[in-house]
């Protein structure tokens, strides 16, 4: 019996990365890129995704989808689910300016995502399933 030839394996490289979609701020008429979420500075030693239940992880997925539909200014102006850290925040990871404004974004009832914005990207630094970092 003859061996079957396997298909040639190729790696497609140089794929174009699309920029974030553009939204228009109804209040000002200014166009903005929508927010992306990055785990570049994520500190899993504080709390890891494995501590979250499946329903909470689904809510986190919805949170990321919601962020992708808004501009940074739309997110930070929405005080129902976005809160600036007041006073001394936890120590930020190496490579992040201590002057960076830190935000708390509601993901679930008590669960929060804490991080900062830079160039239309929300850098998730800490997960906070029980809302203990800011205590609200």
GROMACS .gro file of N, CA, C and O in nm:
model
  544
    1UNK      N    1   0.084  -0.118   0.000
    1UNK     CA    2   0.000   0.000   0.000
    1UNK      C    3   0.089   0.124   0.000
    1UNK      O    4   0.181   0.135   0.078
    2UNK      N    5   0.057   0.218  -0.086
    2UNK     CA    6   0.137   0.340  -0.100
    2UNK      C    7   0.102   0.441   0.009
    2UNK      O    8  -0.013   0.451   0.050
    3UNK      N    9   0.204   0.513   0.053
    3UNK     CA   10   0.182   0.617   0.154
    3UNK      C   11   0.114   0.737   0.091
    3UNK      O   12   0.144   0.773  -0.023
    4UNK      N   13   0.023   0.797   0.167
    4UNK     CA   14  -0.040   0.920   0.119
    4UNK      C   15   0.053   1.036   0.145
    4UNK      O   16   0.118   1.042   0.249
    5UNK      N   17   0.061   1.125   0.048
    5UNK     CA   18   0.143   1.245   0.066
    5UNK      C   19   0.065   1.345   0.149
    5UNK      O   20  -0.053   1.368   0.126
    6UNK      N   21   0.132   1.402   0.245
    6UNK     CA   22   0.066   1.507   0.324
    6UNK      C   23   0.077   1.639   0.250
    6UNK      O   24   0.167   1.659   0.168
    7UNK      N   25  -0.016   1.728   0.282
    7UNK     CA   26  -0.015   1.859   0.218
    7UNK      C   27   0.104   1.938   0.268
    7UNK      O   28   0.147   1.925   0.383
    8UNK      N   29   0.157   2.022   0.180
    8UNK     CA   30   0.270   2.106   0.215
    8UNK      C   31   0.227   2.206   0.322
    8UNK      O   32   0.122   2.269   0.312
    9UNK      N   33   0.309   2.218   0.424
    9UNK     CA   34   0.281   2.311   0.534
    9UNK      C   35   0.343   2.446   0.501
    9UNK      O   36   0.461   2.456   0.468
   10UNK      N   37   0.263   2.550   0.505
   10UNK     CA   38   0.314   2.685   0.480
   10UNK      C   39   0.266   2.779   0.589
   10UNK      O   40   0.159   2.760   0.646
   11UNK      N   41   0.348   2.877   0.617
   11UNK     CA   42   0.312   2.980   0.714
   11UNK      C   43   0.288   3.109   0.637
   11UNK      O   44   0.375   3.153   0.561
   12UNK      N   45   0.171   3.163   0.657
   12UNK     CA   46   0.139   3.290   0.593
   12UNK      C   47   0.183   3.401   0.686
   12UNK      O   48   0.138   3.409   0.799
   13UNK      N   49   0.273   3.481   0.641
   13UNK     CA   50   0.322   3.591   0.726
   13UNK      C   51   0.292   3.724   0.659
   13UNK      O   52   0.256   3.730   0.542
   14UNK      N   53   0.310   3.829   0.735
   14UNK     CA   54   0.290   3.962   0.682
   14UNK      C   55   0.145   3.999   0.662
   14UNK      O   56   0.112   4.086   0.583
   15UNK      N   57   0.056   3.931   0.737
   15UNK     CA   58  -0.086   3.965   0.726
   15UNK      C   59  -0.107   4.105   0.777
   15UNK      O   60  -0.049   4.146   0.877
   16UNK      N   61  -0.189   4.178   0.708
   16UNK     CA   62  -0.217   4.316   0.745
   16UNK      C   63  -0.300   4.320   0.873
   16UNK      O   64  -0.399   4.249   0.887
   17UNK      N   65  -0.257   4.401   0.968
   17UNK     CA   66  -0.332   4.420   1.091
   17UNK      C   67  -0.420   4.542   1.073
   17UNK      O   68  -0.374   4.650   1.038
   18UNK      N   69  -0.549   4.523   1.092
   18UNK     CA   70  -0.643   4.633   1.073
   18UNK      C   71  -0.646   4.722   1.196
   18UNK      O   72  -0.641   4.674   1.308
   19UNK      N   73  -0.655   4.851   1.174
   19UNK     CA   74  -0.665   4.947   1.284
   19UNK      C   75  -0.802   4.935   1.349
   19UNK      O   76  -0.895   4.878   1.291
   20UNK      N   77  -0.813   4.988   1.469
   20UNK     CA   78  -0.943   4.989   1.536
   20UNK      C   79  -1.043   5.066   1.452
   20UNK      O   80  -1.008   5.165   1.389
   21UNK      N   81  -1.169   5.022   1.453
   21UNK     CA   82  -1.271   5.096   1.378
   21UNK      C   83  -1.287   5.238   1.433
   21UNK      O   84  -1.248   5.267   1.545
   22UNK      N   85  -1.344   5.324   1.352
   22UNK     CA   86  -1.363   5.464   1.389
   22UNK      C   87  -1.507   5.484   1.434
   22UNK      O   88  -1.600   5.433   1.374
   23UNK      N   89  -1.525   5.559   1.542
   23UNK     CA   90  -1.659   5.597   1.586
   23UNK      C   91  -1.667   5.749   1.588
   23UNK      O   92  -1.566   5.818   1.591
   24UNK      N   93  -1.787   5.800   1.586
   24UNK     CA   94  -1.806   5.945   1.594
   24UNK      C   95  -1.875   5.977   1.725
   24UNK      O   96  -1.977   5.919   1.759
   25UNK      N   97  -1.815   6.069   1.800
   25UNK     CA   98  -1.870   6.112   1.928
   25UNK      C   99  -1.986   6.207   1.898
   25UNK      O  100  -1.967   6.315   1.844
   26UNK      N  101  -2.108   6.167   1.934
   26UNK     CA  102  -2.227   6.246   1.902
   26UNK      C  103  -2.223   6.384   1.967
   26UNK      O  104  -2.270   6.481   1.910
   27UNK      N  105  -2.167   6.393   2.088
   27UNK     CA  106  -2.165   6.521   2.159
   27UNK      C  107  -2.075   6.622   2.090
   27UNK      O  108  -2.111   6.739   2.077
   28UNK      N  109  -1.957   6.579   2.044
   28UNK     CA  110  -1.863   6.675   1.986
   28UNK      C  111  -1.851   6.664   1.835
   28UNK      O  112  -1.796   6.753   1.771
   29UNK      N  113  -1.901   6.554   1.777
   29UNK     CA  114  -1.887   6.534   1.633
   29UNK      C  115  -1.746   6.492   1.594
   29UNK      O  116  -1.714   6.481   1.478
   30UNK      N  117  -1.660   6.466   1.694
   30UNK     CA  118  -1.522   6.427   1.668
   30UNK      C  119  -1.516   6.276   1.648
   30UNK      O  120  -1.580   6.201   1.720
   31UNK      N  121  -1.437   6.234   1.551
   31UNK     CA  122  -1.422   6.092   1.524
   31UNK      C  123  -1.307   6.036   1.607
   31UNK      O  124  -1.203   6.097   1.619
   32UNK      N  125  -1.328   5.916   1.666
   32UNK     CA  126  -1.228   5.852   1.750
   32UNK      C  127  -1.216   5.705   1.710
   32UNK      O  128  -1.311   5.644   1.665
   33UNK      N  129  -1.096   5.651   1.735
   33UNK     CA  130  -1.082   5.506   1.721
   33UNK      C  131  -1.146   5.441   1.842
   33UNK      O  132  -1.150   5.497   1.950
   34UNK      N  133  -1.198   5.321   1.823
   34UNK     CA  134  -1.257   5.249   1.935
   34UNK      C  135  -1.147   5.184   2.018
   34UNK      O  136  -1.034   5.167   1.972
   35UNK      N  137  -1.181   5.149   2.139
   35UNK     CA  138  -1.085   5.097   2.236
   35UNK      C  139  -1.055   4.950   2.213
   35UNK      O  140  -1.146   4.871   2.190
   36UNK      N  141  -0.929   4.915   2.222
   36UNK     CA  142  -0.887   4.776   2.225
   36UNK      C  143  -0.844   4.743   2.368
   36UNK      O  144  -0.818   4.832   2.448
   37UNK      N  145  -0.840   4.616   2.401
   37UNK     CA  146  -0.798   4.573   2.535
   37UNK      C  147  -0.670   4.492   2.520
   37UNK      O  148  -0.664   4.401   2.437
   38UNK      N  149  -0.569   4.525   2.600
   38UNK     CA  150  -0.441   4.456   2.593
   38UNK      C  151  -0.405   4.397   2.730
   38UNK      O  152  -0.433   4.456   2.834
   39UNK      N  153  -0.341   4.282   2.727
   39UNK     CA  154  -0.292   4.217   2.849
   39UNK      C  155  -0.141   4.234   2.866
   39UNK      O  156  -0.078   4.166   2.946
   40UNK      N  157  -0.083   4.329   2.795
   40UNK     CA  158   0.062   4.347   2.797
   40UNK      C  159   0.117   4.366   2.939
   40UNK      O  160   0.223   4.315   2.971
   41UNK      N  161   0.048   4.440   3.024
   41UNK     CA  162   0.096   4.466   3.160
   41UNK      C  163   0.017   4.390   3.267
   41UNK      O  164   0.023   4.422   3.385
   42UNK      N  165  -0.057   4.289   3.225
   42UNK     CA  166  -0.141   4.214   3.316
   42UNK      C  167  -0.058   4.145   3.425
   42UNK      O  168   0.042   4.080   3.395
   43UNK      N  169  -0.098   4.163   3.551
   43UNK     CA  170  -0.028   4.102   3.664
   43UNK      C  171  -0.112   3.986   3.719
   43UNK      O  172  -0.198   4.006   3.805
   44UNK      N  173  -0.086   3.867   3.668
   44UNK     CA  174  -0.164   3.750   3.708
   44UNK      C  175  -0.140   3.709   3.852
   44UNK      O  176  -0.221   3.637   3.911
   45UNK      N  177  -0.031   3.757   3.913
   45UNK     CA  178  -0.006   3.722   4.052
   45UNK      C  179  -0.105   3.790   4.147
   45UNK      O  180  -0.121   3.746   4.260
   46UNK      N  181  -0.171   3.895   4.102
   46UNK     CA  182  -0.275   3.958   4.185
   46UNK      C  183  -0.402   3.871   4.184
   46UNK      O  184  -0.455   3.834   4.287
   47UNK      N  185  -0.449   3.842   4.064
   47UNK     CA  186  -0.565   3.755   4.045
   47UNK      C  187  -0.563   3.708   3.901
   47UNK      O  188  -0.536   3.787   3.811
   48UNK      N  189  -0.591   3.584   3.879
   48UNK     CA  190  -0.585   3.526   3.746
   48UNK      C  191  -0.726   3.495   3.696
   48UNK      O  192  -0.819   3.483   3.775
   49UNK      N  193  -0.740   3.481   3.566
   49UNK     CA  194  -0.870   3.447   3.508
   49UNK      C  195  -0.924   3.315   3.564
   49UNK      O  196  -1.043   3.295   3.569
   50UNK      N  197  -0.836   3.227   3.607
   50UNK     CA  198  -0.881   3.097   3.658
   50UNK      C  199  -0.963   3.112   3.787
   50UNK      O  200  -1.036   3.020   3.824
   51UNK      N  201  -0.955   3.227   3.853
   51UNK     CA  202  -1.034   3.250   3.975
   51UNK      C  203  -1.178   3.291   3.942
   51UNK      O  204  -1.262   3.296   4.031
   52UNK      N  205  -1.206   3.317   3.816
   52UNK     CA  206  -1.339   3.362   3.775
   52UNK      C  207  -1.423   3.243   3.731
   52UNK      O  208  -1.373   3.149   3.670
   53UNK      N  209  -1.553   3.249   3.758
   53UNK     CA  210  -1.646   3.144   3.716
   53UNK      C  211  -1.674   3.157   3.566
   53UNK      O  212  -1.648   3.261   3.506
   54UNK      N  213  -1.730   3.051   3.508
   54UNK     CA  214  -1.765   3.057   3.366
   54UNK      C  215  -1.860   3.172   3.333
   54UNK      O  216  -1.839   3.243   3.235
   55UNK      N  217  -1.966   3.196   3.413
   55UNK     CA  218  -2.053   3.311   3.382
   55UNK      C  219  -1.979   3.445   3.388
   55UNK      O  220  -2.003   3.534   3.307
   56UNK      N  221  -1.885   3.459   3.484
   56UNK     CA  222  -1.808   3.582   3.493
   56UNK      C  223  -1.714   3.598   3.374
   56UNK      O  224  -1.693   3.709   3.324
   57UNK      N  225  -1.657   3.486   3.327
   57UNK     CA  226  -1.571   3.493   3.208
   57UNK      C  227  -1.651   3.533   3.085
   57UNK      O  228  -1.602   3.608   3.000
   58UNK      N  229  -1.776   3.487   3.076
   58UNK     CA  230  -1.862   3.528   2.965
   58UNK      C  231  -1.891   3.678   2.974
   58UNK      O  232  -1.895   3.748   2.873
   59UNK      N  233  -1.911   3.728   3.096
   59UNK     CA  234  -1.933   3.872   3.114
   59UNK      C  235  -1.807   3.949   3.076
   59UNK      O  236  -1.816   4.057   3.019
   60UNK      N  237  -1.689   3.894   3.107
   60UNK     CA  238  -1.565   3.960   3.067
   60UNK      C  239  -1.556   3.967   2.915
   60UNK      O  240  -1.516   4.069   2.859
   61UNK      N  241  -1.594   3.860   2.848
   61UNK     CA  242  -1.595   3.860   2.702
   61UNK      C  243  -1.688   3.968   2.649
   61UNK      O  244  -1.656   4.040   2.554
   62UNK      N  245  -1.806   3.981   2.711
   62UNK     CA  246  -1.899   4.088   2.673
   62UNK      C  247  -1.842   4.226   2.701
   62UNK      O  248  -1.863   4.320   2.624
   63UNK      N  249  -1.767   4.239   2.809
   63UNK     CA  250  -1.700   4.364   2.843
   63UNK      C  251  -1.602   4.404   2.732
   63UNK      O  252  -1.600   4.519   2.687
   64UNK      N  253  -1.522   4.309   2.685
   64UNK     CA  254  -1.426   4.337   2.578
   64UNK      C  255  -1.500   4.379   2.451
   64UNK      O  256  -1.461   4.474   2.383
   65UNK      N  257  -1.610   4.311   2.421
   65UNK     CA  258  -1.690   4.345   2.303
   65UNK      C  259  -1.748   4.486   2.317
   65UNK      O  260  -1.747   4.564   2.222
   66UNK      N  261  -1.798   4.518   2.436
   66UNK     CA  262  -1.854   4.651   2.460
   66UNK      C  263  -1.746   4.759   2.441
   66UNK      O  264  -1.770   4.862   2.379
   67UNK      N  265  -1.627   4.734   2.495
   67UNK     CA  266  -1.517   4.830   2.482
   67UNK      C  267  -1.482   4.854   2.335
   67UNK      O  268  -1.449   4.964   2.296
   68UNK      N  269  -1.492   4.750   2.254
   68UNK     CA  270  -1.457   4.760   2.113
   68UNK      C  271  -1.555   4.847   2.035
   68UNK      O  272  -1.527   4.886   1.922
   69UNK      N  273  -1.668   4.879   2.095
   69UNK     CA  274  -1.766   4.964   2.028
   69UNK      C  275  -1.762   5.110   2.072
   69UNK      O  276  -1.838   5.192   2.021
   70UNK      N  277  -1.676   5.143   2.166
   70UNK     CA  278  -1.670   5.279   2.220
   70UNK      C  279  -1.531   5.338   2.204
   70UNK      O  280  -1.432   5.268   2.199
   71UNK      N  281  -1.526   5.470   2.203
   71UNK     CA  282  -1.398   5.540   2.204
   71UNK      C  283  -1.351   5.553   2.349
   71UNK      O  284  -1.430   5.536   2.443
   72UNK      N  285  -1.226   5.588   2.368
   72UNK     CA  286  -1.172   5.606   2.502
   72UNK      C  287  -1.249   5.713   2.578
   72UNK      O  288  -1.284   5.695   2.695
   73UNK      N  289  -1.281   5.823   2.515
   73UNK     CA  290  -1.354   5.930   2.584
   73UNK      C  291  -1.496   5.886   2.620
   73UNK      O  292  -1.548   5.924   2.724
   74UNK      N  293  -1.559   5.804   2.537
   74UNK     CA  294  -1.692   5.753   2.570
   74UNK      C  295  -1.686   5.662   2.692
   74UNK      O  296  -1.775   5.666   2.776
   75UNK      N  297  -1.581   5.581   2.702
   75UNK     CA  298  -1.567   5.491   2.817
   75UNK      C  299  -1.543   5.571   2.944
   75UNK      O  300  -1.611   5.552   3.045
   76UNK      N  301  -1.447   5.662   2.942
   76UNK     CA  302  -1.410   5.734   3.064
   76UNK      C  303  -1.516   5.833   3.110
   76UNK      O  304  -1.518   5.871   3.226
   77UNK      N  305  -1.605   5.874   3.022
   77UNK     CA  306  -1.715   5.963   3.062
   77UNK      C  307  -1.833   5.888   3.119
   77UNK      O  308  -1.922   5.947   3.178
   78UNK      N  309  -1.838   5.756   3.102
   78UNK     CA  310  -1.950   5.675   3.149
   78UNK      C  311  -1.927   5.638   3.295
   78UNK      O  312  -1.866   5.537   3.327
   79UNK      N  313  -1.978   5.720   3.385
   79UNK     CA  314  -1.952   5.700   3.528
   79UNK      C  315  -2.033   5.585   3.588
   79UNK      O  316  -2.014   5.552   3.704
   80UNK      N  317  -2.122   5.525   3.511
   80UNK     CA  318  -2.195   5.408   3.561
   80UNK      C  319  -2.104   5.288   3.574
   80UNK      O  320  -2.124   5.202   3.658
   81UNK      N  321  -2.003   5.277   3.487
   81UNK     CA  322  -1.917   5.160   3.497
   81UNK      C  323  -1.768   5.192   3.490
   81UNK      O  324  -1.684   5.103   3.497
   82UNK      N  325  -1.730   5.318   3.483
   82UNK     CA  326  -1.589   5.357   3.475
   82UNK      C  327  -1.558   5.456   3.586
   82UNK      O  328  -1.624   5.559   3.597
   83UNK      N  329  -1.458   5.423   3.668
   83UNK     CA  330  -1.424   5.506   3.783
   83UNK      C  331  -1.273   5.527   3.786
   83UNK      O  332  -1.196   5.431   3.775
   84UNK      N  333  -1.230   5.652   3.805
   84UNK     CA  334  -1.087   5.680   3.818
   84UNK      C  335  -1.042   5.646   3.959
   84UNK      O  336  -1.114   5.669   4.055
   85UNK      N  337  -0.925   5.588   3.970
   85UNK     CA  338  -0.867   5.562   4.103
   85UNK      C  339  -0.835   5.696   4.167
   85UNK      O  340  -0.777   5.784   4.103
   86UNK      N  341  -0.872   5.713   4.290
   86UNK     CA  342  -0.845   5.836   4.365
   86UNK      C  343  -0.734   5.807   4.465
   86UNK      O  344  -0.732   5.701   4.526
   87UNK      N  345  -0.646   5.904   4.484
   87UNK     CA  346  -0.540   5.885   4.582
   87UNK      C  347  -0.436   5.786   4.533
   87UNK      O  348  -0.416   5.768   4.414
   88UNK      N  349  -0.371   5.720   4.626
   88UNK     CA  350  -0.262   5.629   4.592
   88UNK      C  351  -0.316   5.497   4.540
   88UNK      O  352  -0.388   5.426   4.610
   89UNK      N  353  -0.278   5.465   4.418
   89UNK     CA  354  -0.319   5.337   4.358
   89UNK      C  355  -0.214   5.231   4.390
   89UNK      O  356  -0.106   5.263   4.440
   90UNK      N  357  -0.246   5.108   4.359
   90UNK     CA  358  -0.146   5.001   4.371
   90UNK      C  359  -0.028   5.035   4.280
   90UNK      O  360  -0.041   5.112   4.186
   91UNK      N  361   0.085   4.975   4.309
   91UNK     CA  362   0.205   5.001   4.229
   91UNK      C  363   0.187   4.943   4.090
   91UNK      O  364   0.154   4.826   4.073
   92UNK      N  365   0.210   5.027   3.991
   92UNK     CA  366   0.198   4.984   3.851
   92UNK      C  367   0.318   4.900   3.810
   92UNK      O  368   0.426   4.912   3.869
   93UNK      N  369   0.302   4.816   3.709
   93UNK     CA  370   0.413   4.731   3.663
   93UNK      C  371   0.530   4.813   3.611
   93UNK      O  372   0.515   4.929   3.571
   94UNK      N  373   0.647   4.751   3.608
   94UNK     CA  374   0.767   4.814   3.552
   94UNK      C  375   0.738   4.855   3.408
   94UNK      O  376   0.671   4.784   3.334
   95UNK      N  377   0.788   4.969   3.371
   95UNK     CA  378   0.768   5.019   3.235
   95UNK      C  379   0.648   5.109   3.219
   95UNK      O  380   0.628   5.169   3.114
   96UNK      N  381   0.565   5.121   3.323
   96UNK     CA  382   0.447   5.208   3.318
   96UNK      C  383   0.475   5.327   3.409
   96UNK      O  384   0.514   5.311   3.525
   97UNK      N  385   0.454   5.446   3.357
   97UNK     CA  386   0.479   5.568   3.433
   97UNK      C  387   0.391   5.572   3.559
   97UNK      O  388   0.271   5.544   3.552
   98UNK      N  389   0.449   5.608   3.674
   98UNK     CA  390   0.368   5.619   3.796
   98UNK      C  391   0.266   5.732   3.788
   98UNK      O  392   0.173   5.739   3.867
   99UNK      N  393   0.282   5.820   3.688
   99UNK     CA  394   0.187   5.930   3.668
   99UNK      C  395   0.066   5.888   3.586
   99UNK      O  396  -0.027   5.968   3.566
  100UNK      N  397   0.066   5.765   3.537
  100UNK     CA  398  -0.044   5.715   3.453
  100UNK      C  399  -0.173   5.710   3.535
  100UNK      O  400  -0.174   5.659   3.646
  101UNK      N  401  -0.281   5.765   3.481
  101UNK     CA  402  -0.410   5.761   3.549
  101UNK      C  403  -0.468   5.619   3.540
  101UNK      O  404  -0.476   5.561   3.433
  102UNK      N  405  -0.507   5.565   3.656
  102UNK     CA  406  -0.557   5.428   3.663
  102UNK      C  407  -0.709   5.431   3.675
  102UNK      O  408  -0.765   5.512   3.748
  103UNK      N  409  -0.774   5.340   3.601
  103UNK     CA  410  -0.920   5.333   3.595
  103UNK      C  411  -0.968   5.197   3.644
  103UNK      O  412  -0.900   5.097   3.629
  104UNK      N  413  -1.089   5.196   3.698
  104UNK     CA  414  -1.158   5.074   3.737
  104UNK      C  415  -1.282   5.063   3.648
  104UNK      O  416  -1.364   5.155   3.645
  105UNK      N  417  -1.295   4.953   3.576
  105UNK     CA  418  -1.409   4.932   3.487
  105UNK      C  419  -1.489   4.813   3.537
  105UNK      O  420  -1.434   4.706   3.563
  106UNK      N  421  -1.620   4.832   3.552
  106UNK     CA  422  -1.708   4.726   3.600
  106UNK      C  423  -1.724   4.619   3.492
  106UNK      O  424  -1.757   4.650   3.378
  107UNK      N  425  -1.700   4.494   3.529
  107UNK     CA  426  -1.714   4.382   3.437
  107UNK      C  427  -1.835   4.298   3.474
  107UNK      O  428  -1.914   4.259   3.390
  108UNK      N  429  -1.848   4.266   3.604
  108UNK     CA  430  -1.962   4.190   3.655
  108UNK      C  431  -2.023   4.272   3.767
  108UNK      O  432  -1.983   4.386   3.789
  109UNK      N  433  -2.115   4.215   3.843
  109UNK     CA  434  -2.175   4.288   3.955
  109UNK      C  435  -2.071   4.353   4.045
  109UNK      O  436  -2.073   4.473   4.068
  110UNK      N  437  -1.978   4.274   4.097
  110UNK     CA  438  -1.872   4.327   4.182
  110UNK      C  439  -1.737   4.326   4.111
  110UNK      O  440  -1.646   4.397   4.152
  111UNK      N  441  -1.723   4.244   4.007
  111UNK     CA  442  -1.595   4.225   3.940
  111UNK      C  443  -1.551   4.347   3.861
  111UNK      O  444  -1.631   4.411   3.793
  112UNK      N  445  -1.423   4.377   3.872
  112UNK     CA  446  -1.366   4.494   3.806
  112UNK      C  447  -1.241   4.456   3.727
  112UNK      O  448  -1.173   4.359   3.758
  113UNK      N  449  -1.213   4.538   3.628
  113UNK     CA  450  -1.086   4.532   3.555
  113UNK      C  451  -1.018   4.666   3.580
  113UNK      O  452  -1.078   4.771   3.558
  114UNK      N  453  -0.896   4.663   3.630
  114UNK     CA  454  -0.823   4.786   3.660
  114UNK      C  455  -0.707   4.798   3.563
  114UNK      O  456  -0.639   4.700   3.532
  115UNK      N  457  -0.684   4.919   3.516
  115UNK     CA  458  -0.576   4.942   3.422
  115UNK      C  459  -0.571   5.087   3.380
  115UNK      O  460  -0.625   5.175   3.447
  116UNK      N  461  -0.511   5.110   3.265
  116UNK     CA  462  -0.494   5.247   3.216
  116UNK      C  463  -0.513   5.251   3.065
  116UNK      O  464  -0.506   5.148   2.998
  117UNK      N  465  -0.539   5.370   3.015
  117UNK     CA  466  -0.557   5.392   2.872
  117UNK      C  467  -0.432   5.456   2.813
  117UNK      O  468  -0.371   5.543   2.875
  118UNK      N  469  -0.398   5.415   2.694
  118UNK     CA  470  -0.292   5.479   2.616
  118UNK      C  471  -0.320   5.453   2.470
  118UNK      O  472  -0.335   5.336   2.429
  119UNK      N  473  -0.330   5.559   2.394
  119UNK     CA  474  -0.352   5.548   2.249
  119UNK      C  475  -0.466   5.455   2.212
  119UNK      O  476  -0.451   5.362   2.133
  120UNK      N  477  -0.583   5.479   2.271
  120UNK     CA  478  -0.705   5.403   2.241
  120UNK      C  479  -0.694   5.254   2.278
  120UNK      O  480  -0.765   5.170   2.222
  121UNK      N  481  -0.608   5.221   2.371
  121UNK     CA  482  -0.596   5.085   2.421
  121UNK      C  483  -0.611   5.088   2.572
  121UNK      O  484  -0.550   5.171   2.639
  122UNK      N  485  -0.694   4.997   2.626
  122UNK     CA  486  -0.704   4.981   2.770
  122UNK      C  487  -0.610   4.868   2.808
  122UNK      O  488  -0.626   4.754   2.762
  123UNK      N  489  -0.509   4.900   2.886
  123UNK     CA  490  -0.413   4.800   2.932
  123UNK      C  491  -0.463   4.745   3.065
  123UNK      O  492  -0.459   4.813   3.167
  124UNK      N  493  -0.512   4.622   3.062
  124UNK     CA  494  -0.562   4.555   3.182
  124UNK      C  495  -0.442   4.517   3.269
  124UNK      O  496  -0.351   4.448   3.223
  125UNK      N  497  -0.441   4.565   3.393
  125UNK     CA  498  -0.331   4.536   3.484
  125UNK      C  499  -0.374   4.438   3.592
  125UNK      O  500  -0.304   4.342   3.621
  126UNK      N  501  -0.492   4.461   3.652
  126UNK     CA  502  -0.538   4.374   3.760
  126UNK      C  503  -0.683   4.333   3.737
  126UNK      O  504  -0.766   4.415   3.701
  127UNK      N  505  -0.713   4.208   3.763
  127UNK     CA  506  -0.851   4.161   3.774
  127UNK      C  507  -0.889   4.172   3.921
  127UNK      O  508  -0.804   4.155   4.009
  128UNK      N  509  -1.014   4.198   3.947
  128UNK     CA  510  -1.060   4.219   4.085
  128UNK      C  511  -1.202   4.164   4.095
  128UNK      O  512  -1.300   4.238   4.090
  129UNK      N  513  -1.214   4.032   4.107
  129UNK     CA  514  -1.343   3.963   4.103
  129UNK      C  515  -1.439   4.011   4.210
  129UNK      O  516  -1.560   4.014   4.191
  130UNK      N  517  -1.388   4.048   4.326
  130UNK     CA  518  -1.474   4.087   4.437
  130UNK      C  519  -1.480   4.237   4.462
  130UNK      O  520  -1.538   4.283   4.559
  131UNK      N  521  -1.416   4.318   4.378
  131UNK     CA  522  -1.422   4.463   4.392
  131UNK      C  523  -1.352   4.516   4.516
  131UNK      O  524  -1.396   4.615   4.573
  132UNK      N  525  -1.242   4.454   4.553
  132UNK     CA  526  -1.173   4.493   4.676
  132UNK      C  527  -1.069   4.604   4.658
  132UNK      O  528  -1.033   4.670   4.755
  133UNK      N  529  -1.020   4.625   4.537
  133UNK     CA  530  -0.914   4.724   4.519
  133UNK      C  531  -0.962   4.864   4.552
  133UNK      O  532  -0.898   4.937   4.625
  134UNK      N  533  -1.078   4.902   4.499
  134UNK     CA  534  -1.131   5.035   4.530
  134UNK      C  535  -1.237   5.030   4.638
  134UNK      O  536  -1.272   5.131   4.696
  135UNK      N  537  -1.293   4.915   4.662
  135UNK     CA  538  -1.393   4.899   4.767
  135UNK      C  539  -1.527   4.964   4.738
  135UNK      O  540  -1.594   5.010   4.826
  136UNK      N  541  -1.565   4.968   4.611
  136UNK     CA  542  -1.698   5.023   4.579
  136UNK      C  543  -1.785   4.919   4.515
  136UNK      O  544  -1.747   4.813   4.482
   0.00000   0.00000   0.00000
